[in-house]
Amino acid sequence: MGMGDVIRFLTRTRGRGRLHWSDWLTYAYLVLSLLVVLLPITWMFLSSVKSPASLVENDPRILPYTQLTVPSPTGGRDQNVFVHTRADGSTVEVAFVGPRGINARVYELGKPDTVFEVPRGSLARKEIVDPRWENYTEPTLGSTQSRTFNFLRYFWNSTFVTVMATLLTLIVNAMAGFALSKYKFRGRDAMALTIVATLLIPPTVILVPLFMTVSSLGMLNSLWGVIIPTIATPTGVFLLRQYMLTIPDELLEAARMDAASEWKIFWRIILPLALPALSVLAILSVMWRWNDFMWPLIVLTQSEVFTLQLGLSTFKGELNDNMHYLLAMTVLTLLPVTLVFVFLQKHITSGIANTGLK
Amino acid sequence: MQVRPQAAFEWLWKTVGDVLDGPMRAIQSHIGAHRMAYVFLLPNLLVFGLFSFWPMILNFYIAFTGGQSVILANRPLVGLDNFRELLACPSYLDPRSCGVAGYSFWTGLWNTLFFALVQVPLMIVVALATALILNRDIRARGFWRAVYFYPVMLSPVVVAVIWDWILKRRGILNATLEKAVETWNSIAPNFLMMADYRAINWLIDARSGWPMFWVIFVYTWAHLGFYMLILLAGLQAIPRDLYEAAQMDGTSKSRQFWRITLPLLMPTMIVVLVLSLIRAFQVFDEVYVLTGGGPGQATKMMIQHIYESAFIGDAKRYGIAAASSVLVALLLMVLTFLQLAVTRKKAGN
């Protein structure tokens, strides 16, 4: 069988005939980008249960290996276990007592009284797979000597901000969208234009006056100071108004005949019918608020009111050498978003593709 | 008795609506049904007014005041001093010749301009290539789309922590490269041997361009999926029969791309360009957590300058920050109008 046959065999496809060279390029691109996109995140997940030592060494193995240790017979530090290869090729497990010159002083496991010397080259680490869940429990339960990562508190703050801001965003913007799409009044179009024009005011360039306003309202270091300024989004008003324009006016007229109040029409007819647009806005709002960084950074300065993002960035600043804790806390921070994404992936991608807004 | 979640939700929905209906009905009987529009608009306008329009006006005022007080009444008017301090520079191209505030401002401005001008074209090209590939007849398209989009869901802080970990001096990237060189040298013939790999301090080495490179890379990594998604939606909106007709006429693939795909994708491309450019000028979160603007000031962006002038350190220079905001807003306005002009010209043709 020649080389040509091998290539033909490898490139054989079912049905569609041979793969065009551009198909090869396509799949090569996809595989390469899979590595660039997912490898860092996957690797972080896997590394978050590794021991500090294997993180420092950049242990390339997938599973969290750690060196086996045994308690010292004299009551000192735990002793590392090695596999010693004797001159005749047989092996024995030994515990490491200490160095002597180029040799190592060891004893066979179970016989701590007979310490002997072996060349270091004959020792290989005895390793076991042992996920280090303490990376997760120690910072969250506060049993590290250094700073703790109060996960439950941050998680609660983030959840409170996200849920409250999203609920308020939906109601406030739906009300405005309703007014701008189903009523005729003087200045309506100017109003709609003004609201959309606020898209052009980048929130980042009004940091100082916004800070002063929030501070004069007494909302510094309060979660409401993070929530309230964000709930009126031009994006939301625009999205909902455009959608509500498609709801036929006859429905409203019929309800008015039945003496329904305007509020009831809004709450019981318009909102249920606008559900597709509302759910897109809900998804966007959850994403925005959960990931917010700069505005909380300015409003919240005390750690009791930190959101997860603030907690993590502070933790990063203070514990940069304790990668094992930092990685675990990063996993905790991205886990909620990842779960939401896994379950709602279709809605999220199609919702964003249709509105073109983030 | 079993409570179904859906029924419980409907009950809650109804109750909340009914509770709010009481006061709303009272207002309606007072002002009349057609004026209820103002009531519906009120909460939105209040929030907009208080947290968008009012701050915008306030910002202009603060830009002309000095001192360190948060209370407006305690801030003395200083005229154009803040602007003078930012703009009094022998050479804008060399921020080191400016005063302290000017140095920070111009460094941030040039860095942001450089960042935007490199990052935006780079991202659009990669996003377009990716969208074109996902628009092909490939298996598991939904899966690939999700893969590219996933980083968009991650918060800037998470993104920065992950990449900081990878790019540390003793991080995975250096370890991998070192291993790769080692492996290569163990199998390559003598004349192809490479010098031993010396770990690079990707985010800290000030003399190299690496910190800025990685800032651009990481930002693109995190946001690519969003623009790819919009472009993909644009591609899928192009009618298939156009390509079929072109195929029948024997038009080559590359000609199809330049003559059908690109022109019909232009409106989407312009949306992507406008959005990504505005975002790039406001870059802060990822960069601030990743490099803190360092090494030195090599990756310090405009918004970081504003943030640090106002909120970091003992001297809270709100006036300088507000004046910088005014200058940035002017710049963004000019850019937006330029884009609108270009767009209109394109649309006119």
XYZ file of C-alpha atoms in Angstrom:
707
model
C 0.000 0.000 0.000
C 1.532 3.272 -1.111
C 1.426 6.655 0.530
C -1.338 7.746 -1.829
C -3.593 4.964 -0.609
C -3.107 6.020 2.990
C -4.045 9.602 2.214
C -7.044 8.466 0.220
C -8.126 6.262 3.109
C -7.781 9.055 5.649
C -9.642 11.603 3.584
C -12.427 9.244 2.578
C -15.844 10.674 3.409
C -19.305 9.281 3.450
C -21.755 10.663 0.922
C -20.557 14.094 -0.067
C -17.568 12.841 -1.929
C -14.114 14.133 -1.156
C -13.443 16.960 1.218
C -12.495 20.085 -0.645
C -9.266 21.751 0.492
C -11.357 24.558 1.930
C -13.153 22.043 4.166
C -9.795 21.069 5.604
C -9.006 24.697 6.236
C -12.387 25.156 7.912
C -11.913 22.303 10.331
C -8.321 23.273 11.040
C -9.509 26.773 11.924
C -12.277 25.420 14.126
C -10.000 23.074 16.040
C -7.354 25.750 16.507
C -9.875 28.251 17.802
C -11.404 25.629 20.072
C -7.978 25.422 21.699
C -7.585 29.173 22.018
C -11.080 29.763 23.330
C -11.806 26.813 25.564
C -8.400 25.549 26.646
C -7.673 28.414 29.072
C -11.052 28.021 30.757
C -10.994 24.223 30.861
C -7.460 24.257 32.150
C -8.482 26.639 34.897
C -11.358 24.378 35.943
C -8.989 21.401 36.119
C -6.259 23.345 37.886
C -8.555 24.751 40.535
C -8.277 21.508 42.528
C -4.520 21.130 42.176
C -2.080 21.556 45.010
C -0.090 24.789 45.362
C 3.100 22.872 44.536
C 1.854 21.481 41.246
C 0.504 24.911 40.267
C 3.887 26.506 40.879
C 5.538 23.810 38.766
C 2.912 24.112 36.017
C 2.304 20.394 36.197
C 1.103 19.602 32.650
C -0.934 16.550 33.689
C -4.710 16.834 33.513
C -5.524 15.231 36.854
C -4.602 16.801 40.195
C -1.629 14.721 41.313
C -0.073 15.307 44.691
C 2.830 13.614 46.360
C 1.870 11.100 49.015
C 2.999 12.028 52.524
C 3.167 10.118 55.784
C 3.156 11.533 59.304
C 6.634 11.818 60.751
C 7.363 9.200 63.435
C 9.079 11.888 65.522
C 6.144 14.269 65.263
C 7.702 16.822 62.869
C 6.442 17.823 59.438
C 4.820 15.218 57.220
C 7.365 13.331 55.172
C 7.209 12.898 51.413
C 7.023 9.409 50.010
C 9.261 8.308 47.121
C 9.686 5.122 45.146
C 13.292 3.948 45.467
C 14.743 1.808 42.657
C 17.420 -0.499 43.976
C 20.512 -1.474 42.008
C 18.925 -4.807 41.043
C 15.878 -3.043 39.565
C 13.428 -3.884 42.346
C 11.508 -1.012 43.909
C 10.454 -0.075 47.408
C 8.451 2.808 48.846
C 10.430 5.017 51.198
C 9.822 8.134 53.255
C 12.243 11.033 52.924
C 13.894 12.134 56.174
C 16.475 14.656 55.000
C 19.391 15.289 52.649
C 22.971 14.315 53.291
C 25.372 15.627 50.670
C 24.225 14.362 47.322
C 22.401 11.480 48.959
C 18.999 11.303 50.630
C 18.301 9.756 54.018
C 15.225 7.594 53.813
C 13.503 4.727 55.593
C 11.288 2.025 54.224
C 7.621 2.618 54.955
C 6.653 0.837 58.164
C 10.293 0.631 59.356
C 11.110 4.129 60.606
C 13.981 2.858 62.777
C 16.304 1.833 59.966
C 17.239 5.028 58.168
C 19.618 4.512 55.239
C 21.176 6.591 52.499
C 20.392 6.325 48.792
C 21.446 8.426 45.797
C 18.802 11.019 44.977
C 18.703 9.900 41.367
C 17.195 6.604 42.431
C 14.138 8.271 43.941
C 10.902 9.017 42.084
C 7.937 10.722 43.676
C 5.071 8.530 44.770
C 2.034 10.432 43.545
C -1.690 9.953 43.923
C -4.685 11.670 42.362
C -6.091 13.858 45.082
C -8.368 16.789 44.260
C -7.657 19.531 46.738
C -11.140 20.746 47.641
C -9.610 22.865 50.389
C -8.870 25.405 47.627
C -12.595 26.035 47.645
C -13.475 25.569 51.288
C -10.625 27.409 52.991
C -11.137 30.910 51.542
C -14.930 30.722 51.622
C -15.113 29.402 55.170
C -12.446 31.846 56.284
C -9.842 29.398 57.534
C -6.879 30.937 55.694
C -4.545 33.148 57.655
C -4.808 35.832 55.035
C -7.863 37.514 53.631
C -11.032 35.538 53.174
C -13.264 35.414 50.156
C -16.720 35.744 51.626
C -18.351 33.903 48.765
C -21.852 33.642 50.209
C -21.985 37.334 51.055
C -20.660 38.412 47.610
C -22.895 35.922 45.876
C -25.914 37.231 47.727
C -24.998 40.857 46.910
C -24.492 40.045 43.236
C -27.740 38.105 43.087
C -29.659 40.870 44.835
C -28.280 43.506 42.459
C -28.912 41.370 39.384
C -32.455 40.284 40.281
C -33.647 43.662 41.555
C -32.080 45.641 38.722
C -33.498 43.245 36.127
C -37.038 43.304 37.563
C -37.004 47.092 37.782
C -35.451 47.407 34.327
C -38.202 45.277 32.827
C -41.075 47.137 34.509
C -39.756 50.677 34.110
C -38.753 50.216 30.476
C -41.906 48.306 29.555
C -43.998 51.155 30.990
C -42.065 53.683 28.920
C -42.251 51.478 25.827
C -46.013 51.167 26.316
C -46.465 54.933 26.648
C -44.355 55.618 23.571
C -46.008 52.998 21.375
C -49.702 53.048 22.321
C -50.533 56.654 23.190
C -50.644 59.797 21.129
C -49.538 62.891 23.004
C -47.658 66.056 22.326
C -43.891 65.638 22.275
C -44.037 61.851 21.993
C -41.607 61.509 19.115
C -39.230 64.051 20.616
C -39.336 62.071 23.863
C -38.577 58.808 22.080
C -35.697 60.440 20.231
C -34.287 61.945 23.428
C -34.325 58.585 25.154
C -32.548 56.876 22.279
C -30.071 59.771 22.117
C -28.918 58.958 25.665
C -27.252 55.943 24.060
C -24.700 58.475 22.885
C -23.827 59.543 26.443
C -21.199 57.026 27.398
C -21.757 56.226 31.082
C -18.007 56.213 31.474
C -17.598 59.927 30.844
C -20.109 61.052 33.471
C -18.450 59.118 36.286
C -17.716 62.076 38.518
C -21.116 63.839 38.456
C -22.918 60.501 38.700
C -20.823 59.691 41.741
C -21.660 63.054 43.306
C -25.380 62.619 42.610
C -25.461 59.135 44.071
C -23.428 60.279 47.047
C -25.717 63.251 47.734
C -28.663 60.837 47.671
C -26.903 58.867 50.405
C -26.563 55.748 48.265
C -22.801 55.206 48.522
C -21.954 51.765 49.864
C -25.531 50.716 49.301
C -26.552 48.146 46.722
C -29.358 50.489 45.648
C -26.684 52.946 44.530
C -25.555 50.295 42.048
C -29.079 49.294 41.034
C -31.066 52.502 40.548
C -28.863 54.413 38.053
C -28.852 51.418 35.707
C -32.544 50.583 35.467
C -33.539 53.000 32.686
C -31.707 51.766 29.608
C -32.337 53.343 26.205
C -31.695 49.916 24.705
C -34.579 48.466 26.700
C -37.026 51.252 25.891
C -36.209 51.024 22.207
C -36.437 47.235 22.082
C -39.781 47.099 23.892
C -41.300 50.027 22.032
C -40.491 48.478 18.667
C -42.009 45.190 19.787
C -45.147 46.741 21.262
C -45.813 48.622 18.033
C -46.647 45.243 16.515
C -49.398 44.526 19.061
C -52.753 45.434 17.424
C -54.589 48.416 18.926
C -57.920 46.576 18.651
C -56.971 44.466 21.650
C -56.630 47.594 23.761
C -59.893 49.056 22.466
C -61.761 45.871 23.310
C -60.380 45.932 26.844
C -61.322 49.590 27.275
C -64.880 48.682 26.248
C -64.878 46.244 29.163
C -63.910 49.168 31.426
C -60.423 47.870 32.132
C -58.112 50.544 33.566
C -55.047 51.595 31.584
C -52.822 49.937 34.145
C -54.739 46.693 33.866
C -54.412 46.806 30.077
C -50.676 47.239 30.476
C -50.264 44.561 33.093
C -52.663 41.913 31.812
C -52.555 42.375 28.032
C -49.406 44.170 26.926
C -46.851 42.547 29.214
C -47.841 38.912 28.443
C -47.868 39.674 24.724
C -44.452 41.346 24.883
C -42.909 38.340 26.584
C -40.414 37.522 23.774
C -38.969 41.036 23.866
C -39.049 41.072 27.657
C -37.083 37.847 27.857
C -34.384 39.193 25.535
C -34.079 42.283 27.707
C -34.051 40.111 30.831
C -31.160 38.052 29.505
C -29.203 41.166 28.523
C -29.876 42.803 31.861
C -28.781 39.764 33.862
C -25.562 39.639 31.857
C -24.885 43.350 32.255
C -25.577 43.520 35.960
C -23.852 40.315 36.974
C -20.665 41.318 35.163
C -20.689 45.024 36.046
C -17.351 46.192 37.361
C -16.597 49.885 37.091
C -19.751 51.365 38.595
C -19.797 49.019 41.625
C -16.079 49.728 42.009
C -16.859 53.398 42.508
C -20.025 53.111 44.606
C -19.058 50.201 46.856
C -15.938 50.524 48.963
C -16.731 48.348 51.986
C -16.276 44.620 51.635
C -19.676 43.792 53.187
C -21.393 45.227 50.117
C -18.954 43.907 47.502
C -20.346 42.073 44.521
C -18.642 38.901 43.298
C -16.682 40.845 40.685
C -15.333 43.322 43.226
C -14.569 40.530 45.672
C -12.632 38.626 43.041
C -10.620 41.600 41.831
C -9.684 42.531 45.407
C -8.807 38.919 46.103
C -6.599 38.914 43.014
C -4.787 42.028 44.176
C -4.075 40.655 47.625
C -3.488 36.981 46.985
C -1.626 36.931 43.728
C 0.800 34.320 45.029
C -1.907 31.957 46.204
C -2.945 30.837 42.755
C -4.713 27.763 44.156
C -7.230 29.903 46.032
C -7.574 32.473 43.278
C -8.369 29.881 40.606
C -10.974 28.191 42.781
C -12.662 31.508 43.527
C -12.615 32.397 39.832
C -14.396 29.140 39.071
C -17.009 29.969 41.706
C -17.495 33.398 40.137
C -17.973 32.166 36.598
C -20.013 29.082 37.497
C -23.434 30.795 37.762
C -23.003 32.497 34.384
C -21.776 29.263 32.836
C -24.795 27.317 34.122
C -27.170 29.974 32.805
C -25.391 29.845 29.459
C -25.499 26.064 29.211
C -29.262 26.011 29.787
C -30.273 29.120 27.856
C -27.618 29.074 25.135
C -30.089 29.036 22.231
C -32.203 31.888 23.604
C -29.175 33.997 24.395
C -27.428 33.672 21.055
C -30.583 34.088 18.972
C -31.833 36.940 21.158
C -28.597 38.867 20.791
C -28.241 38.104 17.103
C -31.755 39.473 16.530
C -31.385 42.658 18.501
C -27.721 43.285 17.818
C -27.248 44.729 21.262
C -25.122 43.897 24.201
C -51.982 19.674 47.908
C -49.509 20.226 45.160
C -48.529 23.706 44.041
C -47.505 23.994 40.419
C -44.834 26.672 39.929
C -46.579 28.073 36.897
C -49.875 28.503 38.762
C -48.052 30.108 41.669
C -46.352 32.529 39.297
C -49.624 33.421 37.607
C -51.245 34.049 40.969
C -48.346 36.278 42.022
C -48.495 38.151 38.715
C -52.222 38.759 39.087
C -51.943 39.858 42.716
C -49.123 42.338 42.102
C -51.039 43.785 39.155
C -54.223 44.122 41.190
C -52.470 45.731 44.143
C -50.898 48.352 41.863
C -54.187 48.785 40.025
C -55.830 50.563 42.983
C -53.655 53.704 43.030
C -53.279 53.674 39.234
C -57.062 53.656 38.800
C -57.331 56.565 41.222
C -54.784 58.558 39.223
C -56.566 57.695 35.995
C -59.942 58.926 37.196
C -58.215 62.110 38.286
C -56.310 62.991 35.125
C -58.127 61.052 32.411
C -57.136 57.950 30.449
C -55.148 59.623 27.673
C -52.851 61.405 30.123
C -51.870 58.086 31.695
C -49.051 58.031 29.132
C -47.188 60.556 31.287
C -47.619 58.351 34.336
C -46.191 55.401 32.445
C -43.243 57.499 31.288
C -42.559 59.052 34.663
C -40.313 56.436 36.339
C -38.138 56.175 33.252
C -37.795 59.921 32.852
C -37.007 60.334 36.530
C -34.140 57.859 36.344
C -32.893 59.214 33.024
C -33.091 62.759 34.252
C -31.461 62.158 37.575
C -28.753 59.732 36.454
C -28.020 60.692 32.817
C -29.052 64.229 31.871
C -28.421 65.949 35.180
C -24.927 64.418 35.553
C -24.136 65.424 31.997
C -24.877 69.084 32.762
C -23.219 68.797 36.150
C -20.093 67.438 34.491
C -19.580 70.688 32.574
C -19.926 72.667 35.764
C -17.546 70.451 37.752
C -14.974 70.799 34.996
C -14.674 74.481 35.918
C -14.333 73.920 39.666
C -11.418 72.941 41.867
C -10.840 71.610 45.351
C -11.488 68.140 46.709
C -15.029 68.370 48.030
C -17.848 66.136 46.846
C -20.359 68.811 47.798
C -20.944 71.190 44.920
C -21.406 74.267 47.120
C -17.926 73.751 48.565
C -16.215 73.654 45.203
C -14.618 76.950 44.183
C -14.872 78.044 40.570
C -11.440 78.055 38.951
C -12.344 78.978 35.395
C -10.306 77.219 32.730
C -7.559 76.079 35.106
C -8.361 72.378 34.755
C -8.356 72.529 30.971
C -5.208 74.609 31.020
C -3.490 72.013 33.153
C -4.519 69.220 30.782
C -3.750 71.083 27.578
C -0.667 73.093 28.528
C 1.870 70.829 26.911
C 4.945 71.706 24.859
C 4.220 68.631 22.738
C 1.096 66.496 22.863
C 2.934 63.669 21.167
C 5.344 63.454 24.078
C 3.220 63.286 27.248
C 6.347 63.368 29.423
C 6.761 67.041 28.550
C 3.388 67.847 30.185
C 2.511 68.436 33.803
C 1.334 65.605 36.062
C -2.310 65.688 34.980
C -1.422 66.333 31.342
C 1.018 63.428 31.332
C -1.643 61.055 32.548
C -4.289 62.429 30.179
C -2.221 62.367 27.000
C -0.726 58.975 27.777
C -4.226 57.610 28.247
C -5.440 59.276 25.075
C -2.640 57.996 22.834
C -2.830 54.525 24.320
C -6.581 54.417 23.791
C -6.270 55.644 20.205
C -3.579 53.077 19.457
C -5.639 50.369 21.135
C -8.801 51.241 19.196
C -7.086 51.578 15.840
C -5.373 48.189 16.144
C -8.016 46.261 18.026
C -11.112 47.193 16.007
C -9.850 46.248 12.506
C -8.209 43.125 13.910
C -11.383 42.001 15.628
C -13.627 42.749 12.670
C -11.430 40.748 10.318
C -11.247 37.750 12.672
C -14.961 37.979 13.501
C -15.839 38.099 9.808
C -13.591 35.132 9.016
C -15.151 33.165 11.857
C -18.681 34.093 10.812
C -17.932 33.059 7.210
C -16.628 29.730 8.408
C -19.626 29.120 10.660
C -21.888 30.036 7.763
C -20.476 27.127 5.742
C -22.062 23.742 5.629
C -20.410 22.470 8.810
C -21.510 19.949 11.379
C -22.711 21.037 14.829
C -22.919 24.701 13.966
C -24.832 25.495 17.153
C -22.028 24.030 19.219
C -19.350 26.120 17.510
C -21.439 29.237 17.806
C -21.777 28.620 21.533
C -18.024 28.022 21.886
C -17.153 31.390 20.369
C -19.840 33.160 22.314
C -19.029 31.732 25.734
C -16.207 34.195 26.595
C -18.651 37.061 26.014
C -20.629 35.825 29.011
C -17.591 35.939 31.296
C -17.045 39.019 33.396
C -14.038 41.246 32.679
C -12.581 40.352 36.072
C -12.751 36.623 35.377
C -11.208 37.129 31.939
C -8.380 39.156 33.431
C -7.667 36.630 36.194
C -7.520 33.740 33.738
C -5.126 35.487 31.356
C -2.999 36.915 34.112
C -2.510 33.372 35.340
C -1.534 32.181 31.864
C 0.825 35.085 31.195
C 2.719 35.195 34.495
C 6.469 34.797 34.258
C 6.139 31.329 35.716
C 2.800 30.789 33.987
C 1.548 28.163 31.595
C 2.444 29.985 28.390
C 6.114 30.239 29.313
C 6.134 26.664 30.578
C 4.580 25.416 27.345
C 6.999 27.357 25.142
C 9.970 26.165 27.149
C 8.794 22.569 26.830
C 8.233 23.041 23.096
C 11.755 24.354 22.514
C 13.197 21.570 24.652
C 11.296 18.921 22.709
C 12.283 20.452 19.392
C 15.950 20.525 20.351
C 15.831 16.895 21.415
C 14.644 15.744 17.983
C 15.996 18.376 15.587
C 19.328 17.985 13.788
C 22.149 20.171 15.017
C 21.886 23.018 12.549
C 18.176 23.491 13.356
C 18.664 23.686 17.133
C 17.134 26.683 18.805
C 18.580 28.701 21.655
C 17.222 27.760 25.043
C 13.951 29.507 25.734
C 14.176 32.358 28.203
C 10.905 33.083 29.977
C 9.379 36.409 28.984
C 7.537 38.581 31.470
C 4.628 39.071 29.096
C 2.716 41.661 31.106
C 5.605 43.339 32.901
C 8.461 43.650 30.426
C 8.316 47.390 29.776
C 10.790 47.597 26.913
C 8.914 45.145 24.706
C 5.515 45.766 23.158
C 4.142 42.602 24.742
C 1.912 44.171 27.412
C -0.049 46.160 24.821
C -0.121 43.135 22.523
C -1.685 40.962 25.202
C -4.143 43.641 26.272
C -5.393 43.775 22.685
C -5.399 39.998 22.397
C -7.290 39.400 25.631
C -9.866 42.082 24.884
C -10.438 40.631 21.429
C -10.651 37.119 22.884
C -13.361 38.247 25.268
C -15.519 40.201 22.803
C -15.042 38.473 19.474
C -18.033 36.139 19.875
C -20.500 38.971 20.169
C -19.523 40.599 16.887
C -19.177 37.218 15.204
C -22.783 36.496 16.183
C -24.085 39.730 14.663
C -22.113 39.170 11.456
C -23.350 35.574 11.264
C -26.942 36.783 11.555
C -26.206 39.255 8.754
C -24.714 36.511 6.574
C -27.692 34.239 7.113
C -30.029 37.011 6.015
C -28.466 37.053 2.530
C -30.821 35.134 0.184
C -29.405 31.777 -0.922
C -30.706 32.031 -4.461
C -28.305 34.889 -5.197
C -25.429 32.437 -4.776
C -27.243 29.774 -6.775
C -27.728 32.209 -9.640
C -24.064 33.234 -9.461
C -23.055 29.581 -9.443
C -25.040 28.956 -12.605
C -23.308 31.867 -14.294
C -20.001 30.281 -13.368
C -18.941 33.085 -11.023
C -15.915 32.143 -8.968
C -16.148 31.854 -5.197
C -13.900 34.835 -4.541
C -15.902 36.951 -6.965
C -19.090 35.872 -5.175
C -17.580 37.055 -1.913
C -16.566 40.483 -3.196
C -19.641 41.078 -5.326
C -22.463 39.509 -3.269
C -21.459 38.766 0.322
C -19.538 41.907 1.182
C -21.905 44.514 -0.321
C -24.978 42.877 1.215
C -23.224 42.557 4.566
C -22.234 46.243 4.615
C -25.105 47.471 6.845
C -24.238 44.849 9.443
C -20.544 45.663 9.118
C -21.266 49.311 9.841
C -23.241 48.430 12.971
C -20.348 46.260 14.101
C -17.820 48.985 13.326
C -19.729 51.684 15.221
C -20.395 49.490 18.254
C -16.880 48.114 18.495
C -15.260 51.514 18.043
C -17.384 53.152 20.752
C -16.622 50.248 23.083
C -12.913 50.309 22.302
C -12.696 53.978 23.256
C -14.278 53.152 26.600
C -12.049 50.181 27.383
C -11.292 49.947 31.085
C -12.360 46.854 33.061
C -10.290 44.092 31.473
C -7.169 46.191 31.120
C -7.378 47.643 34.606
C -7.634 44.234 36.265
C -5.084 42.616 33.944
C -2.238 45.133 33.967
C -3.448 48.012 36.131
C -2.307 50.247 33.285
C 1.249 49.050 33.645
C 4.080 48.449 33.180
C 4.606 52.091 34.042
C 1.871 53.692 31.960
C 2.229 51.452 28.905
C -1.385 50.247 28.890
C -3.063 53.066 30.770
C -6.295 53.981 29.011
C -8.346 57.157 28.935
C -11.044 55.956 31.342
C -8.425 54.758 33.802
C -6.986 58.249 33.837
C -10.436 59.672 34.666
C -11.095 57.025 37.293
C -7.745 57.451 38.984
C -7.816 61.250 38.942
C -11.138 61.233 40.764
C -11.146 58.187 42.978
C -7.613 56.961 43.662
C -5.020 58.479 45.943
C -5.293 61.203 48.551
C -5.876 64.072 46.153
C -9.329 63.544 44.692
C -9.082 65.708 41.582
C -12.731 65.691 40.529
C -12.235 68.845 38.470
C -9.459 67.303 36.386
C -11.494 64.124 35.884
C -14.570 66.076 34.789
C -12.523 68.243 32.416
C -10.998 65.086 30.918
C -14.520 63.674 30.500
C -15.543 66.781 28.599
C -12.585 66.373 26.247
C -13.331 62.664 25.757
C -16.999 63.411 25.114
C -15.986 65.951 22.457
C -13.723 63.382 20.852
C -16.456 60.729 20.881
C -18.917 63.220 19.413
C -16.578 64.074 16.538
C -16.058 60.367 15.913
C -19.778 59.634 15.947
C -20.485 62.417 13.476
C -17.678 61.245 11.225
C -19.150 57.770 11.266
C -22.628 59.082 10.568
C -21.297 61.114 7.668
C -19.478 58.128 6.209
C -22.523 55.917 6.716
C -24.833 58.407 5.045
C -22.473 58.768 2.106
C -22.351 54.988 1.745
C -26.118 54.772 1.969
C -26.468 57.564 -0.587
C -24.481 55.686 -3.230
